[in-house]
Coordinates of C-alpha atoms and ligand atoms in Angstrom, one line a residue:
M1 CA 0.0 0.0 0.0
T2 CA 2.7 2.5 1.0
D3 CA 4.7 1.6 -2.1
H4 CA 1.7 2.1 -4.3
R5 CA 0.9 5.4 -2.7
N6 CA 4.5 6.6 -3.0
T7 CA 4.6 5.7 -6.7
L8 CA 1.3 7.5 -7.3
W9 CA 2.5 10.5 -5.4
Q10 CA 5.8 10.7 -7.4
Q11 CA 4.0 10.5 -10.7
L12 CA 1.5 13.3 -10.0
P13 CA 3.7 16.2 -11.2
E14 CA 4.6 14.4 -14.5
T15 CA 1.1 15.0 -16.0
E16 CA -0.6 18.2 -17.0
W17 CA -4.0 17.4 -15.7
D18 CA -7.2 18.6 -17.4
I19 CA -9.0 18.7 -14.1
I20 CA -7.8 18.4 -10.6
V21 CA -10.7 17.9 -8.2
V22 CA -10.0 18.9 -4.6
G23 CA -12.1 17.0 -2.1
G24 CA -12.9 13.3 -1.9
G25 CA -16.5 13.6 -0.6
I26 CA -19.5 12.7 -2.7
T27 CA -19.3 16.0 -4.7
G28 CA -15.7 15.5 -5.7
A29 CA -16.2 11.8 -6.4
G30 CA -19.2 12.6 -8.7
V31 CA -17.3 15.3 -10.6
A32 CA -14.3 12.9 -11.1
R33 CA -16.6 10.2 -12.2
E34 CA -18.4 12.3 -14.8
A35 CA -15.3 14.0 -16.0
A36 CA -13.3 10.8 -16.4
R37 CA -15.8 9.3 -18.8
T38 CA -15.0 12.2 -21.3
G39 CA -11.4 10.9 -21.6
S40 CA -10.1 14.0 -19.7
K41 CA -7.0 13.6 -17.5
V42 CA -8.6 13.7 -14.1
L43 CA -6.9 13.8 -10.7
L44 CA -8.8 13.8 -7.4
I45 CA -7.0 14.7 -4.1
E46 CA -8.4 14.5 -0.6
Q47 CA -6.6 16.0 2.4
Q48 CA -7.8 13.2 4.8
D49 CA -9.5 10.0 3.9
Y50 CA -12.1 9.6 1.2
A51 CA -15.5 10.7 2.6
F52 CA -13.8 12.0 5.7
G53 CA -15.9 15.2 5.7
T54 CA -19.7 15.4 5.6
S55 CA -20.0 12.5 3.2
S56 CA -19.4 9.8 5.9
R57 CA -21.6 11.6 8.5
S58 CA -24.9 12.2 6.7
S59 CA -28.2 10.6 7.7
K60 CA -27.6 8.2 4.8
M61 CA -30.9 8.8 3.1
V62 CA -31.2 9.0 -0.6
H63 CA -34.4 11.0 -0.7
G64 CA -36.4 13.7 -2.2
G65 CA -37.0 15.1 1.3
L66 CA -40.6 15.3 2.2
R67 CA -39.9 18.4 4.3
Y68 CA -38.5 20.2 1.3
I69 CA -41.7 19.7 -0.6
A70 CA -43.6 20.8 2.5
M71 CA -41.4 24.0 2.5
G72 CA -42.4 24.5 -1.2
D73 CA -39.0 23.6 -2.6
I74 CA -40.5 21.7 -5.5
R75 CA -37.5 21.9 -7.8
L76 CA -35.0 20.4 -5.3
T77 CA -37.5 17.7 -4.3
W78 CA -38.2 16.8 -7.9
H79 CA -34.4 16.7 -8.8
S80 CA -33.7 14.6 -5.8
L81 CA -36.5 12.2 -6.5
V82 CA -35.3 11.7 -10.1
E83 CA -31.8 10.9 -8.7
R84 CA -33.2 8.6 -6.0
E85 CA -35.0 6.5 -8.6
R86 CA -31.9 6.4 -10.8
L87 CA -29.7 5.3 -7.9
L88 CA -32.2 2.6 -6.9
N89 CA -32.2 1.2 -10.4
E90 CA -28.4 1.4 -10.9
A91 CA -27.1 0.4 -7.5
P92 CA -29.4 -2.1 -5.8
G93 CA -27.9 -3.3 -2.6
L94 CA -26.0 -0.1 -2.1
V95 CA -29.1 2.2 -2.4
D96 CA -32.2 0.4 -1.2
R97 CA -35.8 1.4 -0.9
M98 CA -37.1 1.8 2.7
S99 CA -40.6 2.4 4.1
Y100 CA -41.1 5.6 6.1
F101 CA -44.0 5.9 8.5
F102 CA -45.7 9.0 9.9
A103 CA -48.0 8.2 12.8
H104 CA -51.3 10.2 13.2
Y105 CA -52.8 10.9 16.6
D106 CA -56.1 12.3 18.0
G107 CA -56.0 16.1 18.1
G108 CA -52.7 16.1 16.3
G109 CA -53.3 19.3 14.3
I110 CA -52.6 19.9 10.6
K111 CA -49.2 18.1 10.6
S112 CA -50.8 15.0 11.8
N113 CA -53.9 15.2 9.6
R114 CA -54.1 12.0 7.6
W115 CA -55.7 13.5 4.5
A116 CA -53.4 16.6 4.3
F117 CA -50.5 14.2 4.6
Y118 CA -51.9 12.0 1.9
I119 CA -52.1 14.9 -0.5
L120 CA -48.4 15.6 0.2
L121 CA -47.5 12.0 -0.4
M122 CA -49.5 12.0 -3.7
A123 CA -47.4 14.9 -4.9
Y124 CA -44.3 13.3 -3.7
D125 CA -45.0 10.0 -5.5
F126 CA -46.1 12.0 -8.6
L127 CA -42.8 13.8 -8.8
A128 CA -40.9 10.5 -8.5
G129 CA -43.1 8.8 -11.0
I130 CA -44.1 6.0 -8.7
H131 CA -47.1 4.9 -6.6
D132 CA -45.8 3.5 -3.3
R133 CA -47.8 4.8 -0.4
G134 CA -50.6 3.7 1.9
F135 CA -52.2 3.9 5.3
F136 CA -51.6 1.4 8.1
N137 CA -54.3 1.1 10.8
T138 CA -53.2 1.1 14.4
K139 CA -52.9 -2.7 14.7
K140 CA -51.0 -3.2 11.5
F141 CA -48.7 -0.2 12.3
L142 CA -47.9 -1.5 15.8
E143 CA -47.2 -5.0 14.4
R144 CA -44.7 -3.4 11.9
V145 CA -43.2 -0.9 14.4
P146 CA -43.5 -2.5 17.8
G147 CA -43.3 -0.4 20.9
Y148 CA -44.3 2.8 19.2
R149 CA -46.4 5.4 21.2
S150 CA -49.9 4.0 21.0
A151 CA -52.0 6.4 23.2
G152 CA -54.4 8.2 20.8
L153 CA -52.9 6.6 17.8
Q154 CA -55.1 6.7 14.7
G155 CA -52.8 4.8 12.4
A156 CA -49.8 5.7 10.2
S157 CA -49.2 6.9 6.6
R158 CA -46.5 5.0 4.7
Y159 CA -44.4 6.1 1.8
T160 CA -41.0 5.2 0.5
D161 CA -37.5 6.8 0.2
A162 CA -34.1 5.1 0.1
V163 CA -31.1 4.5 2.4
T164 CA -27.4 3.9 1.6
D165 CA -24.0 3.6 3.2
D166 CA -22.8 7.1 2.3
T167 CA -19.1 6.3 2.5
R168 CA -19.5 3.2 0.3
L169 CA -21.4 5.3 -2.2
V170 CA -18.4 7.6 -2.4
L171 CA -16.0 4.7 -2.7
R172 CA -18.1 3.0 -5.5
V173 CA -18.3 6.3 -7.4
L174 CA -14.5 6.6 -7.1
D175 CA -14.1 3.0 -8.3
E176 CA -16.1 4.0 -11.4
A177 CA -14.0 7.1 -11.9
R178 CA -10.7 5.1 -11.7
R179 CA -12.1 2.5 -14.1
D180 CA -12.4 5.3 -16.7
G181 CA -8.9 6.5 -16.0
A182 CA -9.1 9.0 -13.2
V183 CA -6.3 9.0 -10.6
T184 CA -7.3 9.4 -7.0
I185 CA -5.2 9.8 -3.9
N186 CA -6.1 10.5 -0.3
Y187 CA -4.0 12.3 2.4
V188 CA -2.9 14.9 -0.1
K189 CA -3.9 18.5 0.7
S190 CA -4.1 21.4 -1.6
E191 CA -2.2 24.3 0.1
K192 CA -2.1 27.0 -2.5
T193 CA -3.6 27.8 -5.9
L194 CA -1.1 28.5 -8.6
L195 CA -1.9 31.3 -11.0
N196 CA -0.5 32.1 -14.4
G197 CA -1.5 35.8 -14.8
D198 CA -5.0 35.8 -13.6
Q199 CA -5.8 32.2 -14.6
V200 CA -5.4 29.1 -12.4
S201 CA -2.6 26.9 -13.6
G202 CA -2.4 24.3 -10.9
L203 CA -2.0 23.7 -7.2
Q204 CA 0.7 23.4 -4.6
V205 CA -0.1 20.2 -2.7
R206 CA 1.3 18.5 0.4
N207 CA 1.6 14.7 1.0
V208 CA 0.1 14.6 4.5
M209 CA 1.7 11.2 5.2
T210 CA 5.3 12.3 4.4
G211 CA 5.2 16.1 4.6
E212 CA 6.6 16.5 1.0
T213 CA 5.2 19.2 -1.3
A214 CA 4.7 19.3 -5.1
D215 CA 3.5 21.7 -7.7
L216 CA 0.8 20.1 -10.0
R217 CA -0.4 21.6 -13.3
A218 CA -4.0 21.7 -14.3
K219 CA -6.2 23.4 -16.8
V220 CA -9.2 23.5 -14.4
V221 CA -9.3 23.1 -10.6
V222 CA -12.6 22.0 -9.0
N223 CA -12.9 23.1 -5.5
A224 CA -15.3 20.5 -4.0
T225 CA -14.2 21.0 -0.4
G226 CA -17.7 21.3 1.1
A227 CA -17.7 23.3 4.3
W228 CA -14.1 24.4 3.5
V229 CA -15.1 26.0 0.2
N230 CA -14.1 29.5 1.0
R231 CA -10.5 28.6 1.9
M232 CA -9.6 27.8 -1.7
R233 CA -12.0 30.1 -3.3
Q234 CA -10.4 33.2 -1.6
D235 CA -7.4 32.6 -3.9
V236 CA -9.5 33.6 -7.0
A237 CA -12.5 35.6 -5.7
S238 CA -12.6 39.0 -4.2
E239 CA -15.7 38.2 -2.2
T240 CA -16.4 34.9 -0.6
V241 CA -19.8 33.4 -0.2
S242 CA -21.6 33.1 3.1
V243 CA -21.5 29.4 4.0
R244 CA -23.3 28.6 7.2
P245 CA -22.0 25.4 8.7
Q246 CA -24.7 23.5 10.4
R247 CA -24.1 20.4 12.6
G248 CA -26.3 17.4 12.6
S249 CA -25.7 14.5 15.0
H250 CA -26.9 11.0 15.4
L251 CA -27.1 8.2 17.9
V252 CA -26.7 4.4 17.1
V253 CA -28.5 1.9 19.3
S254 CA -29.1 -1.8 19.0
S255 CA -32.1 -3.1 17.1
E256 CA -33.0 -5.1 20.2
R257 CA -33.5 -1.9 22.2
I258 CA -35.5 -0.3 19.3
P259 CA -36.6 -2.9 16.9
L260 CA -37.2 -1.3 13.5
N261 CA -36.8 -2.4 9.8
D262 CA -38.1 0.9 8.5
A263 CA -38.0 4.6 9.2
V264 CA -40.3 6.7 11.3
I265 CA -40.7 10.5 11.0
L266 CA -41.6 12.4 14.1
F267 CA -41.7 15.9 15.5
H268 CA -39.5 16.4 18.5
P269 CA -41.8 16.9 21.6
D270 CA -40.0 20.1 22.7
D271 CA -39.4 22.2 19.6
K272 CA -41.5 20.2 17.0
R273 CA -38.6 19.8 14.6
A274 CA -38.9 16.9 12.2
M275 CA -36.5 14.0 13.0
F276 CA -36.1 10.4 12.0
I277 CA -35.6 7.1 13.8
Y278 CA -34.5 4.5 11.2
S279 CA -32.9 1.2 10.5
W280 CA -29.4 1.2 9.2
E281 CA -27.0 -1.7 8.8
G282 CA -28.9 -3.8 11.3
R283 CA -28.9 -1.1 14.0
T284 CA -31.3 1.7 14.8
V285 CA -30.3 5.3 14.3
I286 CA -31.8 8.4 15.9
G287 CA -31.2 11.7 14.2
T288 CA -30.6 14.4 13.5
T289 CA -30.1 17.7 15.2
D290 CA -29.6 20.9 13.2
L291 CA -27.5 23.5 14.9
D292 CA -25.1 26.3 13.8
H293 CA -21.7 24.9 14.0
K294 CA -19.2 27.4 15.5
D295 CA -16.3 25.0 16.1
D296 CA -13.1 25.1 14.0
L297 CA -13.7 23.2 10.8
D298 CA -10.4 21.5 11.1
D299 CA -11.6 19.7 14.3
E300 CA -13.8 16.7 13.6
A301 CA -17.4 17.5 14.4
V302 CA -18.7 15.9 17.5
I303 CA -22.0 15.5 19.2
T304 CA -22.5 17.5 22.4
A305 CA -24.0 16.2 25.7
E306 CA -27.0 18.4 25.1
E307 CA -27.7 16.9 21.7
V308 CA -27.5 13.4 23.1
R309 CA -30.1 14.3 25.7
Y310 CA -32.3 16.0 23.0
L311 CA -32.2 12.9 20.8
L312 CA -32.8 10.4 23.6
R313 CA -35.7 12.5 24.8
A314 CA -37.3 12.2 21.3
A315 CA -36.7 8.5 21.1
N316 CA -38.1 7.9 24.6
H317 CA -41.2 10.0 23.8
E318 CA -41.9 7.9 20.7
Y319 CA -41.0 4.6 22.4
P320 CA -42.3 5.2 25.9
N321 CA -41.4 1.7 27.2
A322 CA -37.8 1.8 25.8
H323 CA -36.3 3.9 28.6
L324 CA -33.2 4.4 26.6
T325 CA -30.2 5.9 28.4
D326 CA -26.7 6.7 27.4
A327 CA -25.7 3.2 28.2
D328 CA -27.7 2.0 25.2
I329 CA -25.7 4.1 22.8
I330 CA -23.3 2.1 20.7
A331 CA -21.8 5.0 18.9
T332 CA -22.5 8.6 17.7
W333 CA -21.5 10.7 14.7
A334 CA -21.8 14.4 13.8
G335 CA -21.5 16.0 10.4
V336 CA -21.4 19.6 9.2
R337 CA -23.6 20.8 6.3
P338 CA -22.1 23.5 4.2
I339 CA -25.4 25.4 3.7
V340 CA -25.1 28.3 1.3
S341 CA -26.8 30.8 3.6
S342 CA -29.7 33.0 2.6
G343 CA -28.2 35.6 5.0
K344 CA -31.6 36.1 6.5
G345 CA -30.8 34.6 9.9
L346 CA -33.3 31.8 9.4
D347 CA -33.8 28.9 11.8
P348 CA -31.1 26.4 10.7
S349 CA -33.7 23.8 9.6
K350 CA -35.3 26.4 7.3
E351 CA -32.3 27.2 5.1
R352 CA -32.4 25.8 1.6
R353 CA -30.4 22.7 0.8
D354 CA -29.6 23.6 -2.9
H355 CA -26.0 23.6 -4.2
A356 CA -24.3 26.6 -5.7
V357 CA -21.5 26.7 -8.3
W358 CA -19.0 29.6 -8.9
A359 CA -16.6 29.7 -11.9
E360 CA -13.7 32.0 -11.5
K361 CA -10.4 32.2 -13.3
G362 CA -10.3 28.4 -14.0
M363 CA -11.5 27.4 -10.6
I364 CA -15.0 26.0 -10.2
S365 CA -16.1 26.0 -6.6
V366 CA -19.2 24.1 -5.5
S367 CA -20.9 23.8 -2.2
G368 CA -24.2 22.9 -0.5
G369 CA -26.5 20.3 -2.0
K370 CA -27.2 16.8 -1.0
L371 CA -25.7 13.3 -1.2
T372 CA -28.7 12.3 -3.3
T373 CA -28.1 14.9 -6.0
F374 CA -24.4 14.3 -6.6
R375 CA -24.7 13.4 -10.2
Q376 CA -26.6 16.6 -11.1
I377 CA -24.2 18.7 -9.0
A378 CA -21.3 17.1 -11.1
Q379 CA -23.1 18.0 -14.3
D380 CA -23.5 21.6 -13.2
V381 CA -19.8 21.8 -12.3
L382 CA -18.7 20.4 -15.6
T383 CA -20.9 22.7 -17.5
A384 CA -19.2 25.6 -15.7
A385 CA -15.8 24.1 -16.6
E386 CA -16.6 23.9 -20.4
I387 CA -15.2 27.4 -21.0
W388 CA -11.8 26.1 -20.2
L389 CA -12.3 22.6 -21.4
P390 CA -14.6 22.6 -24.4
G391 CA -14.1 18.8 -24.7
L392 CA -16.4 18.3 -21.8
K393 CA -19.4 19.4 -24.0
T394 CA -19.4 16.0 -25.7
R395 CA -20.2 14.1 -22.5
D396 CA -23.3 12.0 -22.3
R397 CA -25.2 13.7 -19.5
K398 CA -27.6 10.9 -19.0
A399 CA -25.1 8.0 -19.0
G400 CA -25.3 5.5 -16.1
I401 CA -23.1 6.1 -13.1
F402 CA -22.3 2.5 -12.3
T403 CA -21.1 -0.5 -14.2
Q404 CA -22.7 -3.7 -13.2
P405 CA -20.8 -7.0 -12.5
T406 CA -20.6 -8.8 -15.8
N407 CA -20.9 -12.4 -14.5
S408 CA -22.8 -13.7 -11.5
V409 CA -20.5 -13.6 -8.5
A410 CA -19.8 -16.9 -6.7
L411 CA -20.1 -15.7 -3.1
P412 CA -20.5 -18.9 -1.1
D413 CA -23.3 -19.6 1.4
C414 CA -25.0 -16.3 0.8
T415 CA -28.6 -15.2 1.0
D416 CA -30.2 -13.1 -1.8
D417 CA -29.9 -10.1 0.6
L418 CA -26.2 -10.5 1.2
Y419 CA -25.6 -11.0 -2.5
R420 CA -27.3 -7.8 -3.3
R421 CA -25.5 -5.9 -0.6
F422 CA -22.1 -7.3 -1.7
T423 CA -22.5 -6.6 -5.4
G424 CA -24.0 -3.2 -4.5
K425 CA -20.9 -2.3 -2.6
F426 CA -18.3 -3.7 -4.9
G427 CA -19.9 -3.4 -8.3
Y428 CA -17.7 -4.5 -11.2
L429 CA -15.0 -5.5 -8.7
A430 CA -17.2 -8.0 -6.9
E431 CA -16.0 -10.9 -9.1
R432 CA -12.3 -10.2 -8.6
F433 CA -13.0 -9.8 -4.9
V434 CA -14.4 -13.3 -4.5
Q435 CA -11.6 -14.8 -6.6
E436 CA -8.9 -13.1 -4.7
M437 CA -10.0 -13.2 -1.1
P438 CA -9.4 -16.3 1.1
S439 CA -12.5 -18.4 1.2
D440 CA -12.5 -18.7 5.0
E441 CA -12.9 -14.9 5.2
L442 CA -15.9 -14.8 2.9
K443 CA -18.2 -15.0 5.9
L444 CA -19.9 -12.4 8.0
I445 CA -18.5 -10.9 11.1
P446 CA -20.9 -12.1 13.8
G447 CA -23.7 -9.6 14.5
T448 CA -23.0 -7.6 11.4
Q449 CA -23.6 -7.6 7.6
T450 CA -19.9 -7.1 6.8
L451 CA -17.6 -9.9 5.6
W452 CA -14.2 -10.5 7.2
A453 CA -12.8 -10.3 3.7
E454 CA -14.0 -6.7 3.3
L455 CA -11.3 -5.7 5.8
R456 CA -8.5 -7.5 3.9
W457 CA -9.8 -6.2 0.5
A458 CA -9.8 -2.6 1.9
L459 CA -6.3 -3.0 3.3
R460 CA -5.0 -4.3 0.0
H461 CA -6.9 -2.2 -2.5
E462 CA -8.7 0.7 -1.0
Q463 CA -5.8 3.1 0.0
V464 CA -6.3 2.5 3.7
A465 CA -3.6 4.6 5.5
H466 CA -5.0 4.4 9.0
L467 CA -7.0 2.0 11.2
D468 CA -9.8 4.6 11.4
D469 CA -10.1 4.6 7.6
L470 CA -10.7 0.9 7.9
L471 CA -13.1 0.8 10.8
L472 CA -15.0 4.1 10.3
R473 CA -15.2 4.4 6.6
R474 CA -14.2 1.3 4.4
T475 CA -16.4 -0.6 6.9
R476 CA -18.6 0.9 9.5
L477 CA -17.7 -1.5 12.2
G478 CA -16.6 1.3 14.5
L479 CA -20.2 2.7 14.5
L480 CA -22.0 -0.6 14.6
M481 CA -20.2 -2.7 17.2
P482 CA -19.8 -2.0 20.9
H483 CA -16.6 0.0 21.9
G484 CA -15.7 0.8 18.4
A485 CA -15.4 -2.9 17.4
E486 CA -12.7 -3.5 19.9
E487 CA -13.4 -7.3 19.8
C488 CA -12.3 -7.4 16.1
L489 CA -8.9 -5.9 16.7
P490 CA -7.0 -9.2 17.2
T491 CA -8.2 -10.6 13.9
I492 CA -7.6 -7.3 12.1
R493 CA -4.1 -7.1 13.5
A494 CA -3.3 -10.5 12.0
M495 CA -4.7 -9.4 8.6
A496 CA -2.9 -6.1 8.8
L497 CA 0.5 -7.8 9.5
D498 CA -0.2 -10.1 6.7
E499 CA -0.8 -7.1 4.4
D500 CA 2.6 -5.7 5.3
W501 CA 1.8 -3.4 8.2
T502 CA 4.6 -3.5 10.8
E503 CA 4.0 -4.4 14.4
A504 CA 5.1 -0.8 15.4
C505 CA 2.7 0.7 12.9
W506 CA -0.2 -1.5 14.2
E507 CA 0.5 -0.5 17.8
A508 CA 0.5 3.2 16.9
E509 CA -2.7 2.9 14.8
V510 CA -4.6 1.2 17.6
V511 CA -3.7 4.1 20.0
R512 CA -4.7 6.6 17.3
Y513 CA -8.0 4.8 16.6
R514 CA -9.0 4.5 20.2
D515 CA -8.4 8.2 20.7
I516 CA -10.4 9.2 17.6
W517 CA -13.3 6.9 18.5
Q518 CA -13.4 8.1 22.1
R519 CA -13.3 11.8 21.2
Y520 CA -15.6 11.8 18.2
Y521 CA -17.8 8.7 18.0
S522 CA -18.6 7.8 21.6
V523 CA -20.9 9.4 24.1
P524 CA -19.5 12.7 25.4
A525 CA -18.4 12.5 29.0
P526 CA -20.9 15.0 30.6
V527 CA -23.8 12.7 29.7
R528 CA -22.2 9.8 31.4
V529 CA -21.5 11.9 34.5
A530 CA -25.1 13.2 34.6
A531 CA -26.4 9.6 34.2
A532 CA -24.3 8.3 37.0
A533 CA -25.2 11.2 39.4
Ligands
FAD1 C1 -26.1 15.7 9.5 C2 -26.3 15.6 8.1 C3 -27.2 14.8 7.5 C4 -27.3 14.7 6.1 N1 -28.2 13.8 5.6 C5 -28.3 13.7 4.3 C6 -29.2 12.7 3.7 O1 -29.7 11.9 4.5 N2 -29.3 12.7 2.4 C7 -28.6 13.5 1.6 O2 -28.9 13.4 0.4 N3 -27.8 14.5 2.0 C8 -27.6 14.6 3.4 N4 -26.8 15.5 3.9 C9 -26.0 16.3 3.0 C10 -24.8 15.6 2.4 O3 -24.2 14.8 3.4 C11 -23.8 16.6 1.9 O4 -24.4 17.5 1.0 C12 -22.6 16.0 1.2 O5 -22.0 14.9 1.9 C13 -21.5 17.0 0.9 O6 -20.5 16.4 0.2 P1 -19.2 17.2 -0.2 O7 -18.4 16.3 -1.0 O8 -19.6 18.5 -0.9 O9 -18.5 17.6 1.1 P2 -17.6 16.7 2.0 O10 -18.1 15.3 2.1 O11 -17.4 17.4 3.3 O12 -16.2 16.6 1.3 C14 -15.3 17.7 1.2 C15 -13.9 17.1 1.3 O13 -13.0 18.1 1.0 C16 -11.8 17.8 1.7 N5 -10.9 19.0 1.7 C17 -11.2 20.2 2.3 N6 -10.2 21.0 2.0 C18 -9.2 20.3 1.3 C19 -8.0 20.6 0.8 N7 -7.4 21.9 1.0 N8 -7.3 19.7 0.1 C20 -7.8 18.5 -0.1 N9 -9.0 18.1 0.4 C21 -9.7 19.0 1.1 C22 -12.4 17.5 3.1 O14 -11.4 16.7 3.9 C23 -13.6 16.7 2.8 O15 -13.4 15.3 2.8 C24 -26.6 15.6 5.3 C25 -25.6 16.4 5.8 C26 -25.5 16.5 7.2 C27 -24.5 17.3 7.8

């Protein structure tokens, strides 16, 4: 891995790139994917790990967003629904349809009015071009969502959206970009924009693993740095845009404590904000908050004790017999939305989620938007880049994002569901994966939907530089298993040593991983103190 990385790094200055994409989140990955198919010379760099920013910390929904239609944002909803349907068709197993329920109660007001809600769902389905909605009476709903608040319950409306693993979505889009010739490298940071006269001519970049720097040449630079967008943009723009970072946090609990195979929408009992409780990777997730994020963007976002209490209160209100406490929380995560601010001082939940693109001196900057709409965002970015790269005009704007496995994949002892998930994650690489990985590792890690071999594959082929890359992003074991998947470490150690990690490197990585997990993915200390008092 290190050798491969070093070789890649050494070669970067040798090419004059058509496009250098800065930022390895879903936006950058989408741009690299769409640009690579035109035959352009494309490089993507990421200062940390792929999807390290918001793209590993979203709510993981591929959705139109019912609340956006309720807010009157028809265009964003429609675009998102079109993309949702496309992703469902192209990447089954990676993006899967999920039922969403909204419970109606006696005296619940307009928001809980079954018929008003039904009209909203009709419009939602109409925009998506599907008919997949209905009403569950109380008995049927409680059979489907056991333990849900039943006093005064009239029944629940059902509709569908979709769910994904956001990081794996980024990784699969990057796989497709590389298949079409793009070069991608993580742990390489853009430090300075190079100008020739008043046109961008490249970037000065730093290899974060070694400290080395290099000057890279490019015809166009795409600044897909999300919440960091202004940092690069200030090299080419006299005025920067008002990006309002907003934090959203989530809790993961076991599906024994809150059994759920679907999603429920609810309004928080205190401030009536819309939230979700939903099934993800065999666990139940409670989220999200929506708060102005004032912390340094270079620090990883982290949930606060107050947010934990807020989310637990909502869950305990909807599941009155669950009595969830901090002890039930397996892990937490927090992400920062780069909202392009209206400047009107709106409540954070009321700011629009659209993306914005700026083209200046050969740098295209992009920010805002959603995971769901990454393909459309990429198209807008490339349209803006056509002035500098007219060859981009020939691209097929409707082409599929993903290539499918050519043959059926011989994954032993697998259910239909596992097969779908596996091919959804690894796409055209699934066949090679099964041929290359040891057969005794082609089985699930107990209590998860992850194969042991996914760890080895990632160590060998997915540019894993740190243990946290492996446990928090290539796989999500650190979010799904108690204590950050501590129990898997002995087996992973053996694999890592097998894949040429040294003993000293392993020891250092374990210390680093435990520290990161404790600081950013566990329950913050004040909650534990309050619970113990
Ligand atoms: C709490 C929350 C929930 C969400 N839920 C959903 C959802 O359910 N569905 C949905 O569709 N959308 C959702 N979103 C929105 C979605 O997650 C974001 O729109 C999307 O992930 C943004 O991706 P991005 O690539 O633009 O930014 P990021 O993922 O943040 O990527 C930017 C990358 O740029 C890198 N970078 C920055 N500076 C440099 C540099 N100088 N050199 C190299 N690299 C650099 C960063 O390290 C980072 O990895 C949610 C967002 C949040 C915060």
